PDB file of C-alpha atoms in Angstrom:
ATOM      1  CA  MET A   1     -18.188 -89.806  30.123  1.00 89.00           C
ATOM      2  CA  SER A   2     -21.906 -89.076  30.143  1.00 91.00           C
ATOM      3  CA  PRO A   3     -24.744 -91.625  30.251  1.00 93.00           C
ATOM      4  CA  ASN A   4     -25.482 -90.630  26.637  1.00 95.00           C
ATOM      5  CA  ASP A   5     -21.896 -91.510  25.672  1.00 95.00           C
ATOM      6  CA  LEU A   6     -22.232 -94.939  27.265  1.00 95.00           C
ATOM      7  CA  LEU A   7     -25.522 -95.633  25.499  1.00 96.00           C
ATOM      8  CA  ALA A   8     -24.045 -94.450  22.188  1.00 97.00           C
ATOM      9  CA  GLY A   9     -21.062 -96.743  22.763  1.00 97.00           C
ATOM     10  CA  GLY A  10     -23.411 -99.714  23.096  1.00 97.00           C
ATOM     11  CA  TYR A  11     -24.982 -98.996  19.709  1.00 97.00           C
ATOM     12  CA  ARG A  12     -21.640 -98.233  18.081  1.00 97.00           C
ATOM     13  CA  MET A  13     -20.137-101.506  19.339  1.00 97.00           C
ATOM     14  CA  GLY A  14     -23.305-103.448  18.459  1.00 97.00           C
ATOM     15  CA  ARG A  15     -23.147-102.165  14.906  1.00 97.00           C
ATOM     16  CA  GLN A  16     -19.457-103.010  14.683  1.00 97.00           C
ATOM     17  CA  MET A  17     -20.102-106.571  15.928  1.00 96.00           C
ATOM     18  CA  LEU A  18     -22.943-106.954  13.446  1.00 97.00           C
ATOM     19  CA  HIS A  19     -20.683-105.913  10.566  1.00 96.00           C
ATOM     20  CA  MET A  20     -18.071-108.403  11.747  1.00 95.00           C
ATOM     21  CA  MET A  21     -20.647-111.192  11.842  1.00 95.00           C
ATOM     22  CA  ALA A  22     -22.498-110.419   8.600  1.00 95.00           C
ATOM     23  CA  GLY A  23     -20.122-108.325   6.481  1.00 92.00           C
ATOM     24  CA  ASP A  24     -18.405-111.224   4.738  1.00 93.00           C
ATOM     25  CA  LEU A  25     -21.489-113.332   4.010  1.00 94.00           C
ATOM     26  CA  THR A  26     -22.356-113.922   0.377  1.00 94.00           C
ATOM     27  CA  ALA A  27     -25.855-113.073  -0.835  1.00 92.00           C
ATOM     28  CA  ALA A  28     -26.818-116.767  -0.617  1.00 92.00           C
ATOM     29  CA  GLU A  29     -25.377-117.088   2.892  1.00 94.00           C
ATOM     30  CA  PHE A  30     -27.141-113.882   3.921  1.00 94.00           C
ATOM     31  CA  THR A  31     -30.571-115.417   3.237  1.00 93.00           C
ATOM     32  CA  ARG A  32     -29.786-118.911   4.559  1.00 91.00           C
ATOM     33  CA  GLN A  33     -31.710-119.966   7.643  1.00 92.00           C
ATOM     34  CA  PRO A  34     -29.616-122.162   9.957  1.00 91.00           C
ATOM     35  CA  VAL A  35     -32.656-124.338  10.788  1.00 91.00           C
ATOM     36  CA  ALA A  36     -36.302-124.298   9.769  1.00 91.00           C
ATOM     37  CA  GLY A  37     -38.158-121.550  11.600  1.00 93.00           C
ATOM     38  CA  ALA A  38     -35.045-119.501  12.406  1.00 93.00           C
ATOM     39  CA  ASN A  39     -34.321-116.125  10.875  1.00 94.00           C
ATOM     40  CA  SER A  40     -31.627-115.457   8.309  1.00 96.00           C
ATOM     41  CA  ALA A  41     -28.913-112.820   8.580  1.00 96.00           C
ATOM     42  CA  ALA A  42     -30.889-110.723   6.091  1.00 96.00           C
ATOM     43  CA  TRP A  43     -33.926-110.691   8.366  1.00 97.00           C
ATOM     44  CA  ILE A  44     -31.794-109.911  11.429  1.00 97.00           C
ATOM     45  CA  VAL A  45     -30.064-106.947   9.757  1.00 98.00           C
ATOM     46  CA  GLY A  46     -33.346-105.620   8.357  1.00 97.00           C
ATOM     47  CA  HIS A  47     -35.018-106.034  11.748  1.00 97.00           C
ATOM     48  CA  LEU A  48     -32.234-104.164  13.545  1.00 98.00           C
ATOM     49  CA  ALA A  49     -32.406-101.380  10.954  1.00 98.00           C
ATOM     50  CA  VAL A  50     -36.155-101.034  11.583  1.00 97.00           C
ATOM     51  CA  THR A  51     -35.715-100.995  15.361  1.00 96.00           C
ATOM     52  CA  ALA A  52     -32.774 -98.558  15.204  1.00 97.00           C
ATOM     53  CA  ARG A  53     -34.871 -96.264  13.023  1.00 97.00           C
ATOM     54  CA  ARG A  54     -37.756 -96.404  15.520  1.00 95.00           C
ATOM     55  CA  THR A  55     -35.412 -95.587  18.387  1.00 94.00           C
ATOM     56  CA  ALA A  56     -33.801 -92.737  16.445  1.00 96.00           C
ATOM     57  CA  GLU A  57     -37.252 -91.327  15.715  1.00 94.00           C
ATOM     58  CA  ARG A  58     -38.240 -91.551  19.399  1.00 91.00           C
ATOM     59  CA  LEU A  59     -35.002 -89.753  20.287  1.00 92.00           C
ATOM     60  CA  GLY A  60     -35.885 -86.887  17.936  1.00 93.00           C
ATOM     61  CA  ALA A  61     -33.932 -87.692  14.753  1.00 94.00           C
ATOM     62  CA  THR A  62     -35.526 -86.001  11.751  1.00 91.00           C
ATOM     63  CA  GLU A  63     -33.475 -87.098   8.719  1.00 93.00           C
ATOM     64  CA  LEU A  64     -34.476 -90.734   8.728  1.00 96.00           C
ATOM     65  CA  PRO A  65     -34.869 -92.942   5.668  1.00 96.00           C
ATOM     66  CA  LEU A  66     -38.466 -93.564   4.684  1.00 96.00           C
ATOM     67  CA  LEU A  67     -39.536 -97.174   5.080  1.00 96.00           C
ATOM     68  CA  THR A  68     -42.696 -98.609   3.596  1.00 96.00           C
ATOM     69  CA  GLU A  69     -45.192-100.471   5.752  1.00 96.00           C
ATOM     70  CA  GLU A  70     -44.401-103.534   3.625  1.00 94.00           C
ATOM     71  CA  PHE A  71     -40.685-103.224   4.449  1.00 95.00           C
ATOM     72  CA  ILE A  72     -41.380-102.706   8.160  1.00 96.00           C
ATOM     73  CA  GLY A  73     -43.760-105.678   8.198  1.00 93.00           C
ATOM     74  CA  LYS A  74     -41.216-107.909   6.478  1.00 93.00           C
ATOM     75  CA  TYR A  75     -38.650-107.255   9.244  1.00 94.00           C
ATOM     76  CA  SER A  76     -40.917-107.095  12.288  1.00 92.00           C
ATOM     77  CA  VAL A  77     -41.344-109.708  14.992  1.00 90.00           C
ATOM     78  CA  THR A  78     -44.262-112.081  14.446  1.00 87.00           C
ATOM     79  CA  ARG A  79     -43.861-114.276  17.550  1.00 85.00           C
ATOM     80  CA  LYS A  80     -44.028-117.431  15.432  1.00 87.00           C
ATOM     81  CA  PRO A  81     -41.437-119.496  13.554  1.00 88.00           C
ATOM     82  CA  ALA A  82     -40.034-117.788  10.489  1.00 87.00           C
ATOM     83  CA  ASP A  83     -41.234-118.822   7.066  1.00 84.00           C
ATOM     84  CA  ASP A  84     -38.748-119.350   4.246  1.00 83.00           C
ATOM     85  CA  GLN A  85     -36.876-116.085   3.658  1.00 83.00           C
ATOM     86  CA  PRO A  86     -35.403-116.224   0.128  1.00 76.00           C
ATOM     87  CA  GLU A  87     -36.948-112.917  -1.028  1.00 84.00           C
ATOM     88  CA  LEU A  88     -35.383-110.553   1.493  1.00 90.00           C
ATOM     89  CA  ASP A  89     -33.453-107.455   0.489  1.00 89.00           C
ATOM     90  CA  ASP A  90     -29.898-107.186  -0.801  1.00 91.00           C
ATOM     91  CA  PRO A  91     -27.188-107.467   1.904  1.00 93.00           C
ATOM     92  CA  THR A  92     -25.471-104.238   0.829  1.00 94.00           C
ATOM     93  CA  LYS A  93     -28.750-102.322   0.927  1.00 96.00           C
ATOM     94  CA  LEU A  94     -29.695-103.689   4.344  1.00 97.00           C
ATOM     95  CA  LEU A  95     -26.281-103.009   5.892  1.00 97.00           C
ATOM     96  CA  ARG A  96     -26.262 -99.470   4.469  1.00 97.00           C
ATOM     97  CA  LEU A  97     -29.768 -98.836   5.826  1.00 98.00           C
ATOM     98  CA  LEU A  98     -28.700-100.105   9.233  1.00 98.00           C
ATOM     99  CA  ASP A  99     -25.695 -97.769   9.217  1.00 98.00           C
ATOM    100  CA  VAL A 100     -27.817 -94.734   8.312  1.00 98.00           C
ATOM    101  CA  CYS A 101     -30.359 -95.519  11.036  1.00 98.00           C
ATOM    102  CA  VAL A 102     -27.680 -96.057  13.686  1.00 98.00           C
ATOM    103  CA  ASP A 103     -25.894 -92.857  12.636  1.00 98.00           C
ATOM    104  CA  GLN A 104     -29.159 -90.958  13.074  1.00 97.00           C
ATOM    105  CA  LEU A 105     -29.749 -92.654  16.420  1.00 97.00           C
ATOM    106  CA  LEU A 106     -26.260 -91.702  17.625  1.00 97.00           C
ATOM    107  CA  GLY A 107     -26.740 -88.100  16.551  1.00 97.00           C
ATOM    108  CA  ALA A 108     -30.095 -87.844  18.305  1.00 96.00           C
ATOM    109  CA  LEU A 109     -28.717 -89.508  21.416  1.00 95.00           C
ATOM    110  CA  GLY A 110     -25.869 -86.987  21.512  1.00 94.00           C
ATOM    111  CA  ALA A 111     -28.381 -84.114  21.466  1.00 94.00           C
ATOM    112  CA  LEU A 112     -30.675 -85.645  24.094  1.00 93.00           C
ATOM    113  CA  PRO A 113     -30.584 -83.925  27.494  1.00 93.00           C
ATOM    114  CA  PRO A 114     -29.171 -86.536  29.931  1.00 90.00           C
ATOM    115  CA  GLU A 115     -31.858 -85.714  32.500  1.00 91.00           C
ATOM    116  CA  SER A 116     -34.516 -87.031  30.080  1.00 91.00           C
ATOM    117  CA  LEU A 117     -33.100 -90.531  30.515  1.00 91.00           C
ATOM    118  CA  VAL A 118     -34.870 -90.859  33.878  1.00 91.00           C
ATOM    119  CA  SER A 119     -38.302 -90.177  32.341  1.00 89.00           C
ATOM    120  CA  PRO A 120     -40.764 -93.047  31.924  1.00 86.00           C
ATOM    121  CA  PRO A 121     -40.045 -95.147  28.810  1.00 81.00           C
ATOM    122  CA  ALA A 122     -41.965 -94.382  25.608  1.00 74.00           C
ATOM    123  CA  ASN A 123     -42.885 -98.068  25.256  1.00 73.00           C
ATOM    124  CA  PRO A 124     -43.040 -99.659  28.706  1.00 71.00           C
ATOM    125  CA  GLY A 125     -41.940-103.249  28.522  1.00 72.00           C
ATOM    126  CA  PRO A 126     -40.943-105.983  30.908  1.00 81.00           C
ATOM    127  CA  PHE A 127     -37.399-104.669  31.418  1.00 83.00           C
ATOM    128  CA  ALA A 128     -37.064-100.898  31.204  1.00 86.00           C
ATOM    129  CA  THR A 129     -38.136 -98.754  34.139  1.00 88.00           C
ATOM    130  CA  ASN A 130     -37.045 -95.478  32.507  1.00 91.00           C
ATOM    131  CA  TYR A 131     -36.169 -94.001  29.119  1.00 88.00           C
ATOM    132  CA  GLY A 132     -32.423 -94.599  29.544  1.00 92.00           C
ATOM    133  CA  GLU A 133     -32.967 -98.290  30.231  1.00 92.00           C
ATOM    134  CA  ALA A 134     -35.238 -98.545  27.183  1.00 91.00           C
ATOM    135  CA  VAL A 135     -32.471 -97.096  24.995  1.00 92.00           C
ATOM    136  CA  LEU A 136     -29.947 -99.446  26.641  1.00 94.00           C
ATOM    137  CA  PHE A 137     -32.202-102.400  25.859  1.00 93.00           C
ATOM    138  CA  GLY A 138     -31.944-101.470  22.176  1.00 93.00           C
ATOM    139  CA  ALA A 139     -28.150-101.755  22.310  1.00 94.00           C
ATOM    140  CA  MET A 140     -28.486-105.111  24.088  1.00 95.00           C
ATOM    141  CA  HIS A 141     -30.877-106.147  21.309  1.00 95.00           C
ATOM    142  CA  PHE A 142     -27.987-105.792  18.841  1.00 96.00           C
ATOM    143  CA  ALA A 143     -25.809-108.084  20.970  1.00 95.00           C
ATOM    144  CA  MET A 144     -28.557-110.704  21.216  1.00 95.00           C
ATOM    145  CA  HIS A 145     -28.935-110.808  17.441  1.00 96.00           C
ATOM    146  CA  CYS A 146     -25.155-110.943  16.975  1.00 95.00           C
ATOM    147  CA  GLY A 147     -25.308-114.213  18.922  1.00 94.00           C
ATOM    148  CA  GLN A 148     -27.790-115.485  16.348  1.00 95.00           C
ATOM    149  CA  LEU A 149     -25.482-114.337  13.556  1.00 96.00           C
ATOM    150  CA  SER A 150     -22.671-116.289  15.187  1.00 94.00           C
ATOM    151  CA  THR A 151     -24.844-119.416  15.020  1.00 93.00           C
ATOM    152  CA  ILE A 152     -25.574-118.728  11.353  1.00 95.00           C
ATOM    153  CA  ARG A 153     -21.842-118.348  10.689  1.00 94.00           C
ATOM    154  CA  ARG A 154     -21.104-121.651  12.436  1.00 93.00           C
ATOM    155  CA  SER A 155     -23.888-123.406  10.476  1.00 93.00           C
ATOM    156  CA  LEU A 156     -22.104-122.220   7.307  1.00 94.00           C
ATOM    157  CA  GLY A 157     -18.788-123.682   8.486  1.00 94.00           C
ATOM    158  CA  LYS A 158     -17.254-120.277   9.207  1.00 92.00           C
ATOM    159  CA  PRO A 159     -14.990-119.881  12.228  1.00 86.00           C
ATOM    160  CA  PRO A 160     -16.148-117.973  15.289  1.00 81.00           C
ATOM    161  CA  LEU A 161     -15.103-114.317  15.396  1.00 82.00           C
ATOM    162  CA  MET A 162     -15.273-113.796  19.154  1.00 76.00           C
TER     163      MET A 162
END
């Protein structure tokens, strides 16, 4: 198993967990915020679609869905409590977009030369010391948000899935 296979597995499993956590939510549940200032499942899925698309683009994917600046802004981190989120996109649309972006990411990751993973990261941050770690952080990002989806599920009275 190559490092690329392991990284791809993280994204594949993250997407699968996300579908488990959000796939059965109704449209009303999808936009419900568990507490004031917290994000809804709709925002989380849209945000992960945007970040997966960015990663796929950095990895060299070329057949990515076009996203408007308005869409990207709606699902980007603001570093402040979330406002009310009733006007976010349809759950089916957001989940489909996420799937397309992750598929493109997986394809680009499969074509990436493994030796490029030791290069400096495209966006240096507090965690990643090389490109491979930056890609790994993206898969961990899915898991973090799945924890938030679990809290949303519990706030709706749904049983835990894991």
